[in-house]
Amino acid sequence: VERLLGSARSYVRKKAALAAVRVVRREPELAPSFVNRSRALIGDKHHGVQLAAMALVNELCTHSQEGLEEGRRLVPVIVRQLRGLLSGTSAEHEVGGINDPFLVAAAIRLLCVVARGSQEAADELNDVLTQVATQIVGSKNVGTAILYECAVTILAIPSSQALRVLAINLLGTFLENTDNNVRYVALATLSTAVITEAPAVQRHRATVVQCMRDPDISIRRRAIDLSFALINAQNIQPMVADILRVLPHTDLEFKSSMVYRLSAAITLFGDSLDWRVERMLRVLSLGGSYINNRDLFKFLRLVASEADVSLQRRAVRTCFALLERDISQEKMVVAGVWLIGEYADLLVAADEVATSPVHKSGGLDADDLDILGALGKPVPKKEASPSGTVVPISLDDELPQAVPTPSDIVRLLAAISRSSIVSRTSRHMALTALAKASG
């Protein structure tokens, strides 16, 4: 193989280089035997030999430190050839208006390997990568492939900040592509880049949010992951609102993860206690069947220990109104029933200083309520939309609040205690809340 790498026939040199790739991949200790041949092969005039040589150098850099050092010494040669491909034309090799895109992509991929971890090598690539990013048109798949390789290379090496922003912008344009594969790889690459280039990725937040509604489930999954990665203290409110708008319509397999991450984001970044309570109530109303017990108990502890009386009153009245609309969200029922049992006096009391006997006694007057009669009545049917499901509350509307009478509270708790669509635990909690509120 070593002898044939120097053959006078270009076809033989190409095949020998490809055979050398297999040899190095199979027996990495033989890699140093081909290092000295790589420079001559890279500089070959035949495009097929160049393509095979780049595959060989790539393999040498992967399996040999000596090969990696030689690859970095070849950077000026590779850059010169890449510039020649960008500026020249060849009817024999042109595809989609680009001169030998296969060789261009291979050269960029090789530069990514040799320049990773080397500031000196990366500095030599800034100009040529900028030329690729600005000169190649991504209207066709061939141009998109080269721009993708360029963006990945820029983000993988220690390139300049301006060049990294350019790479993120390239990936941002891919999100508007009609090809599902292009959008998917863009979202996957942005999910990796957001760790180090968060400000640049934030500029494409609106497009990422739109991708959460994409018909393709794999794109929706990537968009959801990236959306949560974009959340910070500055954009917590709009991002949570956008995700809550998507939550009722998202796939069942994503809901548990979304609700868990929503709860964590609200707890971590929410700067206002009122906002945190209000958003958690929306999460419970939209995805209460998917929230875990730990997050539910955190919310209840937040209301019980940190909220003032005014916020507790709003929370319990909102829970009552939500439960009147729908009791299908299991953890919403648990939270609402617990709050009603604990704060029944706030639920029925006026916002001002209450003077009613109910408020003074700290509970409902059991003597004036037909609790046993309510427990014996049939469960009332809740109103539903024409489609048969309860319509979610719009994010543009305020959460409803109810100021029920003691009889209304008994009616609701009794209905929950006899409902077949809630768990046995929730029914027992409803009976406990009824006893506590009337005690």
GROMACS .gro file of C-alpha atoms in nm:
model
  439
    1VAL     CA    1   0.000   0.000   0.000
    2GLU     CA    2   0.283   0.241   0.082
    3ARG     CA    3   0.443   0.176  -0.255
    4LEU     CA    4   0.121   0.224  -0.447
    5LEU     CA    5   0.059   0.560  -0.280
    6GLY     CA    6   0.335   0.692  -0.508
    7SER     CA    7   0.200   0.535  -0.828
    8ALA     CA    8   0.199   0.739  -1.148
    9ARG     CA    9  -0.170   0.658  -1.204
   10SER     CA   10  -0.412   0.879  -1.012
   11TYR     CA   11  -0.672   0.602  -0.991
   12VAL     CA   12  -0.421   0.372  -0.818
   13ARG     CA   13  -0.311   0.648  -0.577
   14LYS     CA   14  -0.673   0.708  -0.482
   15LYS     CA   15  -0.742   0.340  -0.421
   16ALA     CA   16  -0.417   0.302  -0.224
   17ALA     CA   17  -0.512   0.597  -0.002
   18LEU     CA   18  -0.852   0.440   0.065
   19ALA     CA   19  -0.682   0.110   0.147
   20ALA     CA   20  -0.450   0.295   0.385
   21VAL     CA   21  -0.756   0.436   0.563
   22ARG     CA   22  -0.876   0.078   0.623
   23VAL     CA   23  -0.532  -0.031   0.739
   24VAL     CA   24  -0.502   0.253   0.992
   25ARG     CA   25  -0.855   0.194   1.115
   26ARG     CA   26  -0.787  -0.178   1.161
   27GLU     CA   27  -0.429  -0.148   1.295
   28PRO     CA   28  -0.375   0.199   1.450
   29GLU     CA   29  -0.011   0.122   1.535
   30LEU     CA   30   0.066   0.133   1.161
   31ALA     CA   31  -0.049   0.495   1.133
   32PRO     CA   32   0.306   0.647   1.149
   33SER     CA   33   0.395   0.454   0.831
   34PHE     CA   34   0.162   0.675   0.623
   35VAL     CA   35   0.227   1.015   0.787
   36ASN     CA   36   0.510   1.115   0.552
   37ARG     CA   37   0.300   1.035   0.245
   38SER     CA   38   0.009   1.255   0.346
   39ARG     CA   39   0.155   1.589   0.233
   40ALA     CA   40   0.214   1.473  -0.124
   41LEU     CA   41  -0.133   1.321  -0.144
   42ILE     CA   42  -0.308   1.630  -0.009
   43GLY     CA   43  -0.133   1.845  -0.270
   44ASP     CA   44  -0.228   1.615  -0.559
   45LYS     CA   45  -0.405   1.781  -0.851
   46HIS     CA   46  -0.657   1.501  -0.894
   47HIS     CA   47  -0.975   1.565  -0.695
   48GLY     CA   48  -1.033   1.196  -0.626
   49VAL     CA   49  -0.685   1.158  -0.478
   50GLN     CA   50  -0.734   1.472  -0.266
   51LEU     CA   51  -1.062   1.339  -0.131
   52ALA     CA   52  -0.906   1.004  -0.038
   53ALA     CA   53  -0.601   1.181   0.110
   54MET     CA   54  -0.820   1.394   0.335
   55ALA     CA   55  -0.996   1.081   0.458
   56LEU     CA   56  -0.652   0.930   0.530
   57VAL     CA   57  -0.525   1.237   0.718
   58ASN     CA   58  -0.847   1.247   0.915
   59GLU     CA   59  -0.791   0.884   1.020
   60LEU     CA   60  -0.425   0.952   1.104
   61CYS     CA   61  -0.519   1.248   1.325
   62THR     CA   62  -0.769   1.030   1.508
   63HIS     CA   63  -0.531   0.741   1.582
   64SER     CA   64  -0.187   0.902   1.605
   65GLN     CA   65  -0.044   1.206   1.783
   66GLU     CA   66   0.223   1.223   1.515
   67GLY     CA   67  -0.050   1.224   1.253
   68LEU     CA   68  -0.231   1.507   1.433
   69GLU     CA   69   0.086   1.718   1.442
   70GLU     CA   70   0.143   1.654   1.071
   71GLY     CA   71  -0.220   1.746   1.002
   72ARG     CA   72  -0.173   2.081   1.175
   73ARG     CA   73   0.134   2.147   0.962
   74LEU     CA   74  -0.083   2.079   0.656
   75VAL     CA   75  -0.338   2.350   0.747
   76PRO     CA   76  -0.193   2.611   0.504
   77VAL     CA   77  -0.205   2.355   0.221
   78ILE     CA   78  -0.565   2.258   0.294
   79VAL     CA   79  -0.669   2.624   0.326
   80ARG     CA   80  -0.505   2.706  -0.007
   81GLN     CA   81  -0.688   2.422  -0.179
   82LEU     CA   82  -1.017   2.522  -0.019
   83ARG     CA   83  -0.977   2.879  -0.143
   84GLY     CA   84  -0.907   2.745  -0.489
   85LEU     CA   85  -1.225   2.541  -0.485
   86LEU     CA   86  -1.430   2.841  -0.372
   87SER     CA   87  -1.290   3.076  -0.637
   88GLY     CA   88  -1.255   2.833  -0.928
   89THR     CA   89  -1.507   2.655  -1.148
   90SER     CA   90  -1.500   2.310  -1.304
   91ALA     CA   91  -1.781   2.178  -1.520
   92GLU     CA   92  -1.659   1.825  -1.450
   93HIS     CA   93  -1.693   1.855  -1.070
   94GLU     CA   94  -1.964   2.120  -1.027
   95VAL     CA   95  -2.281   2.018  -0.841
   96GLY     CA   96  -2.563   2.263  -0.774
   97GLY     CA   97  -2.347   2.560  -0.871
   98ILE     CA   98  -2.067   2.464  -0.628
   99ASN     CA   99  -1.726   2.343  -0.739
  100ASP     CA  100  -1.678   1.985  -0.607
  101PRO     CA  101  -1.890   2.015  -0.291
  102PHE     CA  102  -1.776   1.672  -0.171
  103LEU     CA  103  -1.414   1.787  -0.158
  104VAL     CA  104  -1.513   2.120   0.001
  105ALA     CA  105  -1.706   1.941   0.275
  106ALA     CA  106  -1.420   1.694   0.331
  107ALA     CA  107  -1.168   1.979   0.360
  108ILE     CA  108  -1.382   2.165   0.615
  109ARG     CA  109  -1.436   1.847   0.815
  110LEU     CA  110  -1.060   1.780   0.819
  111LEU     CA  111  -0.988   2.137   0.930
  112CYS     CA  112  -1.230   2.082   1.217
  113VAL     CA  113  -1.030   1.779   1.332
  114VAL     CA  114  -0.684   1.935   1.310
  115ALA     CA  115  -0.780   2.276   1.457
  116ARG     CA  116  -0.976   2.145   1.755
  117GLY     CA  117  -0.785   2.248   2.068
  118SER     CA  118  -0.527   2.452   1.877
  119GLN     CA  119  -0.561   2.830   1.887
  120GLU     CA  120  -0.282   2.876   1.633
  121ALA     CA  121  -0.448   2.649   1.377
  122ALA     CA  122  -0.789   2.806   1.444
  123ASP     CA  123  -0.653   3.156   1.376
  124GLU     CA  124  -0.543   3.041   1.029
  125LEU     CA  125  -0.898   2.930   0.950
  126ASN     CA  126  -1.094   3.242   1.042
  127ASP     CA  127  -1.075   3.404   0.699
  128VAL     CA  128  -1.147   3.096   0.489
  129LEU     CA  129  -1.439   2.987   0.710
  130THR     CA  130  -1.584   3.337   0.686
  131GLN     CA  131  -1.551   3.312   0.308
  132VAL     CA  132  -1.734   2.979   0.304
  133ALA     CA  133  -2.014   3.107   0.531
  134THR     CA  134  -2.074   3.420   0.323
  135GLN     CA  135  -2.008   3.290  -0.027
  136ILE     CA  136  -2.194   2.958  -0.032
  137VAL     CA  137  -2.567   2.984  -0.100
  138GLY     CA  138  -2.782   2.749   0.108
  139SER     CA  139  -3.088   2.744  -0.118
  140LYS     CA  140  -3.011   2.386  -0.228
  141ASN     CA  141  -2.919   2.079  -0.026
  142VAL     CA  142  -2.559   2.082  -0.148
  143GLY     CA  143  -2.504   2.437  -0.021
  144THR     CA  144  -2.685   2.363   0.304
  145ALA     CA  145  -2.458   2.063   0.369
  146ILE     CA  146  -2.144   2.273   0.326
  147LEU     CA  147  -2.279   2.554   0.544
  148TYR     CA  148  -2.367   2.301   0.812
  149GLU     CA  149  -2.013   2.159   0.809
  150CYS     CA  150  -1.881   2.515   0.826
  151ALA     CA  151  -2.099   2.602   1.125
  152VAL     CA  152  -2.006   2.282   1.311
  153THR     CA  153  -1.636   2.348   1.248
  154ILE     CA  154  -1.658   2.707   1.370
  155LEU     CA  155  -1.828   2.598   1.693
  156ALA     CA  156  -1.587   2.307   1.750
  157ILE     CA  157  -1.263   2.507   1.730
  158PRO     CA  158  -1.148   2.811   1.932
  159SER     CA  159  -1.258   3.059   1.662
  160SER     CA  160  -1.327   3.429   1.704
  161GLN     CA  161  -1.648   3.548   1.871
  162ALA     CA  162  -1.776   3.721   1.558
  163LEU     CA  163  -1.731   3.399   1.361
  164ARG     CA  164  -1.917   3.199   1.625
  165VAL     CA  165  -2.212   3.438   1.607
  166LEU     CA  166  -2.209   3.396   1.229
  167ALA     CA  167  -2.225   3.017   1.275
  168ILE     CA  168  -2.523   3.046   1.510
  169ASN     CA  169  -2.699   3.271   1.260
  170LEU     CA  170  -2.640   3.013   0.987
  171LEU     CA  171  -2.803   2.747   1.203
  172GLY     CA  172  -3.086   2.990   1.278
  173THR     CA  173  -3.162   3.021   0.907
  174PHE     CA  174  -3.175   2.640   0.886
  175LEU     CA  175  -3.470   2.645   1.130
  176GLU     CA  176  -3.679   2.812   0.859
  177ASN     CA  177  -3.587   2.553   0.598
  178THR     CA  178  -3.869   2.341   0.458
  179ASP     CA  179  -3.662   2.022   0.487
  180ASN     CA  180  -3.728   1.838   0.814
  181ASN     CA  181  -3.376   1.694   0.821
  182VAL     CA  182  -3.220   2.039   0.798
  183ARG     CA  183  -3.435   2.172   1.082
  184TYR     CA  184  -3.357   1.868   1.296
  185VAL     CA  185  -2.978   1.892   1.263
  186ALA     CA  186  -2.996   2.267   1.325
  187LEU     CA  187  -3.188   2.216   1.649
  188ALA     CA  188  -2.950   1.940   1.758
  189THR     CA  189  -2.644   2.158   1.693
  190LEU     CA  190  -2.798   2.462   1.864
  191SER     CA  191  -2.878   2.247   2.168
  192THR     CA  192  -2.506   2.177   2.199
  193ALA     CA  193  -2.399   2.533   2.120
  194VAL     CA  194  -2.636   2.697   2.370
  195ILE     CA  195  -2.402   2.595   2.654
  196THR     CA  196  -2.131   2.834   2.536
  197GLU     CA  197  -2.315   3.066   2.295
  198ALA     CA  198  -2.640   3.133   2.480
  199PRO     CA  199  -2.671   3.506   2.388
  200ALA     CA  200  -2.638   3.431   2.016
  201VAL     CA  201  -2.885   3.141   2.030
  202GLN     CA  202  -3.135   3.359   2.222
  203ARG     CA  203  -3.182   3.570   1.908
  204HIS     CA  204  -3.355   3.273   1.744
  205ARG     CA  205  -3.584   3.200   2.039
  206ALA     CA  206  -3.905   3.283   1.849
  207THR     CA  207  -3.820   3.039   1.569
  208VAL     CA  208  -3.734   2.766   1.820
  209VAL     CA  209  -4.069   2.816   1.993
  210GLN     CA  210  -4.247   2.780   1.658
  211CYS     CA  211  -4.070   2.448   1.605
  212MET     CA  212  -4.243   2.310   1.917
  213ARG     CA  213  -4.561   2.300   1.703
  214ASP     CA  214  -4.393   2.128   1.408
  215PRO     CA  215  -4.580   1.828   1.259
  216ASP     CA  216  -4.263   1.614   1.290
  217ILE     CA  217  -4.236   1.460   1.636
  218SER     CA  218  -3.854   1.442   1.632
  219ILE     CA  219  -3.835   1.816   1.559
  220ARG     CA  220  -4.085   1.887   1.838
  221ARG     CA  221  -3.872   1.686   2.080
  222ARG     CA  222  -3.555   1.877   1.989
  223ALA     CA  223  -3.734   2.213   1.999
  224ILE     CA  224  -3.874   2.142   2.346
  225ASP     CA  225  -3.530   2.050   2.478
  226LEU     CA  226  -3.373   2.361   2.328
  227SER     CA  227  -3.653   2.586   2.458
  228PHE     CA  228  -3.591   2.476   2.815
  229ALA     CA  229  -3.215   2.519   2.766
  230LEU     CA  230  -3.279   2.882   2.664
  231ILE     CA  231  -3.463   2.972   2.986
  232ASN     CA  232  -3.282   3.214   3.217
  233ALA     CA  233  -3.368   3.482   3.471
  234GLN     CA  234  -3.415   3.746   3.198
  235ASN     CA  235  -3.659   3.558   2.974
  236ILE     CA  236  -3.833   3.331   3.227
  237GLN     CA  237  -4.173   3.497   3.193
  238PRO     CA  238  -4.213   3.491   2.811
  239MET     CA  239  -4.053   3.147   2.779
  240VAL     CA  240  -4.279   2.990   3.042
  241ALA     CA  241  -4.580   3.153   2.875
  242ASP     CA  242  -4.478   3.011   2.535
  243ILE     CA  243  -4.428   2.662   2.675
  244LEU     CA  244  -4.758   2.671   2.863
  245ARG     CA  245  -4.935   2.758   2.536
  246VAL     CA  246  -4.788   2.445   2.379
  247LEU     CA  247  -4.838   2.214   2.679
  248PRO     CA  248  -5.210   2.126   2.624
  249HIS     CA  249  -5.141   2.022   2.264
  250THR     CA  250  -4.809   1.841   2.306
  251ASP     CA  251  -4.757   1.465   2.285
  252LEU     CA  252  -4.833   1.261   2.595
  253GLU     CA  253  -4.480   1.120   2.602
  254PHE     CA  254  -4.337   1.472   2.644
  255LYS     CA  255  -4.576   1.604   2.909
  256SER     CA  256  -4.415   1.455   3.219
  257SER     CA  257  -4.074   1.593   3.124
  258MET     CA  258  -4.217   1.933   3.028
  259VAL     CA  259  -4.414   1.970   3.352
  260TYR     CA  260  -4.111   1.866   3.559
  261ARG     CA  261  -3.883   2.117   3.384
  262LEU     CA  262  -4.146   2.390   3.397
  263SER     CA  263  -4.176   2.346   3.774
  264ALA     CA  264  -3.798   2.356   3.813
  265ALA     CA  265  -3.764   2.668   3.595
  266ILE     CA  266  -4.041   2.853   3.779
  267THR     CA  267  -3.884   2.767   4.115
  268LEU     CA  268  -3.530   2.851   4.006
  269PHE     CA  269  -3.580   3.172   3.808
  270GLY     CA  270  -3.911   3.316   3.930
  271ASP     CA  271  -3.834   3.643   4.109
  272SER     CA  272  -4.187   3.718   4.230
  273LEU     CA  273  -4.375   3.501   4.476
  274ASP     CA  274  -4.710   3.600   4.323
  275TRP     CA  275  -4.588   3.506   3.975
  276ARG     CA  276  -4.452   3.171   4.092
  277VAL     CA  277  -4.781   3.077   4.258
  278GLU     CA  278  -4.986   3.191   3.958
  279ARG     CA  279  -4.770   3.000   3.708
  280MET     CA  280  -4.768   2.684   3.918
  281LEU     CA  281  -5.148   2.700   3.930
  282ARG     CA  282  -5.150   2.717   3.550
  283VAL     CA  283  -4.912   2.420   3.532
  284LEU     CA  284  -5.142   2.225   3.764
  285SER     CA  285  -5.450   2.315   3.563
  286LEU     CA  286  -5.290   2.216   3.229
  287GLY     CA  287  -5.068   1.924   3.334
  288GLY     CA  288  -5.174   1.831   3.684
  289SER     CA  289  -5.180   1.462   3.595
  290TYR     CA  290  -4.810   1.469   3.513
  291ILE     CA  291  -4.653   1.670   3.797
  292ASN     CA  292  -4.460   1.465   4.050
  293ASN     CA  293  -4.534   1.460   4.422
  294ARG     CA  294  -4.216   1.645   4.516
  295ASP     CA  295  -4.300   1.948   4.303
  296LEU     CA  296  -4.659   1.940   4.425
  297PHE     CA  297  -4.550   1.945   4.790
  298LYS     CA  298  -4.305   2.228   4.715
  299PHE     CA  299  -4.593   2.433   4.577
  300LEU     CA  300  -4.817   2.365   4.876
  301ARG     CA  301  -4.535   2.450   5.115
  302LEU     CA  302  -4.473   2.771   4.922
  303VAL     CA  303  -4.834   2.880   4.964
  304ALA     CA  304  -4.851   2.773   5.328
  305SER     CA  305  -4.521   2.913   5.457
  306GLU     CA  306  -4.417   3.202   5.231
  307ALA     CA  307  -4.737   3.352   5.092
  308ASP     CA  308  -4.924   3.623   5.280
  309VAL     CA  309  -5.295   3.606   5.354
  310SER     CA  310  -5.386   3.795   5.036
  311LEU     CA  311  -5.195   3.552   4.815
  312GLN     CA  312  -5.333   3.251   5.003
  313ARG     CA  313  -5.685   3.387   4.947
  314ARG     CA  314  -5.625   3.428   4.573
  315ALA     CA  315  -5.469   3.082   4.548
  316VAL     CA  316  -5.752   2.899   4.722
  317ARG     CA  317  -6.020   3.090   4.528
  318THR     CA  318  -5.844   3.012   4.201
  319CYS     CA  319  -5.822   2.644   4.295
  320PHE     CA  320  -6.192   2.637   4.372
  321ALA     CA  321  -6.278   2.796   4.037
  322LEU     CA  322  -6.047   2.556   3.849
  323LEU     CA  323  -6.194   2.252   4.022
  324GLU     CA  324  -6.543   2.367   3.930
  325ARG     CA  325  -6.432   2.366   3.567
  326ASP     CA  326  -6.244   2.036   3.565
  327ILE     CA  327  -6.142   1.763   3.811
  328SER     CA  328  -5.958   1.542   3.561
  329GLN     CA  329  -5.611   1.674   3.654
  330GLU     CA  330  -5.520   1.453   3.949
  331LYS     CA  331  -5.259   1.671   4.123
  332MET     CA  332  -5.473   1.981   4.064
  333VAL     CA  333  -5.746   1.806   4.264
  334VAL     CA  334  -5.499   1.716   4.542
  335ALA     CA  335  -5.366   2.072   4.565
  336GLY     CA  336  -5.708   2.233   4.545
  337VAL     CA  337  -5.869   2.006   4.802
  338TRP     CA  338  -5.581   2.056   5.045
  339LEU     CA  339  -5.593   2.434   5.010
  340ILE     CA  340  -5.972   2.439   5.050
  341GLY     CA  341  -5.943   2.231   5.366
  342GLU     CA  342  -5.672   2.457   5.510
  343TYR     CA  343  -5.807   2.796   5.402
  344ALA     CA  344  -6.185   2.754   5.385
  345ASP     CA  345  -6.224   3.068   5.596
  346LEU     CA  346  -6.028   3.271   5.339
  347LEU     CA  347  -6.226   3.113   5.059
  348VAL     CA  348  -6.562   3.238   5.179
  349ALA     CA  349  -6.448   3.555   5.359
  350ALA     CA  350  -6.459   3.897   5.194
  351ASP     CA  351  -6.134   4.067   5.094
  352GLU     CA  352  -6.183   4.320   5.370
  353VAL     CA  353  -6.167   4.238   5.738
  354ALA     CA  354  -6.439   3.979   5.767
  355THR     CA  355  -6.705   4.005   6.033
  356SER     CA  356  -6.911   3.706   5.938
  357PRO     CA  357  -6.953   3.416   6.181
  358VAL     CA  358  -6.785   3.189   5.928
  359HIS     CA  359  -6.462   3.388   5.937
  360LYS     CA  360  -6.468   3.425   6.315
  361SER     CA  361  -6.514   3.054   6.372
  362GLY     CA  362  -6.227   2.965   6.138
  363GLY     CA  363  -6.441   2.713   5.947
  364LEU     CA  364  -6.780   2.635   5.800
  365ASP     CA  365  -7.086   2.623   6.023
  366ALA     CA  366  -7.178   2.257   6.006
  367ASP     CA  367  -7.516   2.318   6.168
  368ASP     CA  368  -7.632   2.529   5.874
  369LEU     CA  369  -7.509   2.287   5.602
  370ASP     CA  370  -7.669   1.968   5.480
  371ILE     CA  371  -7.337   1.780   5.450
  372LEU     CA  372  -7.492   1.434   5.466
  373GLY     CA  373  -7.750   1.538   5.210
  374ALA     CA  374  -7.479   1.668   4.977
  375LEU     CA  375  -7.287   1.343   5.007
  376GLY     CA  376  -7.596   1.154   4.901
  377LYS     CA  377  -7.672   1.361   4.591
  378PRO     CA  378  -7.555   1.246   4.244
  379VAL     CA  379  -7.234   1.393   4.107
  380PRO     CA  380  -7.316   1.695   3.889
  381LYS     CA  381  -7.202   1.680   3.529
  382LYS     CA  382  -6.943   1.940   3.442
  383GLU     CA  383  -6.982   2.149   3.130
  384ALA     CA  384  -6.752   2.065   2.843
  385SER     CA  385  -6.662   2.208   2.509
  386PRO     CA  386  -6.831   2.079   2.191
  387SER     CA  387  -6.536   1.841   2.144
  388GLY     CA  388  -6.608   1.683   2.480
  389THR     CA  389  -6.305   1.820   2.665
  390VAL     CA  390  -6.264   2.115   2.897
  391VAL     CA  391  -6.122   2.416   2.712
  392PRO     CA  392  -5.788   2.526   2.868
  393ILE     CA  393  -5.772   2.878   3.006
  394SER     CA  394  -5.592   3.110   2.767
  395LEU     CA  395  -5.259   3.254   2.879
  396ASP     CA  396  -5.396   3.595   2.784
  397ASP     CA  397  -5.678   3.561   3.039
  398GLU     CA  398  -5.641   3.589   3.412
  399LEU     CA  399  -5.695   3.281   3.621
  400PRO     CA  400  -6.057   3.264   3.742
  401GLN     CA  401  -6.142   3.323   4.105
  402ALA     CA  402  -6.454   3.218   4.290
  403VAL     CA  403  -6.609   3.348   4.611
  404PRO     CA  404  -6.834   3.055   4.697
  405THR     CA  405  -7.084   3.016   4.975
  406PRO     CA  406  -7.030   2.747   5.237
  407SER     CA  407  -7.289   2.536   5.058
  408ASP     CA  408  -7.090   2.562   4.734
  409ILE     CA  409  -6.779   2.434   4.912
  410VAL     CA  410  -6.968   2.137   5.055
  411ARG     CA  411  -7.119   2.063   4.716
  412LEU     CA  412  -6.779   2.060   4.542
  413LEU     CA  413  -6.599   1.852   4.805
  414ALA     CA  414  -6.887   1.607   4.819
  415ALA     CA  415  -6.884   1.574   4.440
  416ILE     CA  416  -6.509   1.505   4.439
  417SER     CA  417  -6.546   1.247   4.719
  418ARG     CA  418  -6.795   1.052   4.507
  419SER     CA  419  -6.638   1.102   4.164
  420SER     CA  420  -6.515   0.800   3.972
  421ILE     CA  421  -6.256   0.991   3.768
  422VAL     CA  422  -6.035   1.087   4.062
  423SER     CA  423  -5.816   0.855   4.266
  424ARG     CA  424  -5.914   0.703   4.597
  425THR     CA  425  -5.654   0.923   4.766
  426SER     CA  426  -5.819   1.236   4.629
  427ARG     CA  427  -6.162   1.117   4.743
  428HIS     CA  428  -6.031   1.056   5.093
  429MET     CA  429  -5.864   1.398   5.093
  430ALA     CA  430  -6.194   1.557   4.992
  431LEU     CA  431  -6.370   1.393   5.287
  432THR     CA  432  -6.090   1.503   5.518
  433ALA     CA  433  -6.113   1.862   5.387
  434LEU     CA  434  -6.487   1.853   5.432
  435ALA     CA  435  -6.451   1.741   5.792
  436LYS     CA  436  -6.174   1.993   5.860
  437ALA     CA  437  -6.365   2.283   5.705
  438SER     CA  438  -6.681   2.202   5.899
  439GLY     CA  439  -6.505   2.134   6.227
   0.00000   0.00000   0.00000
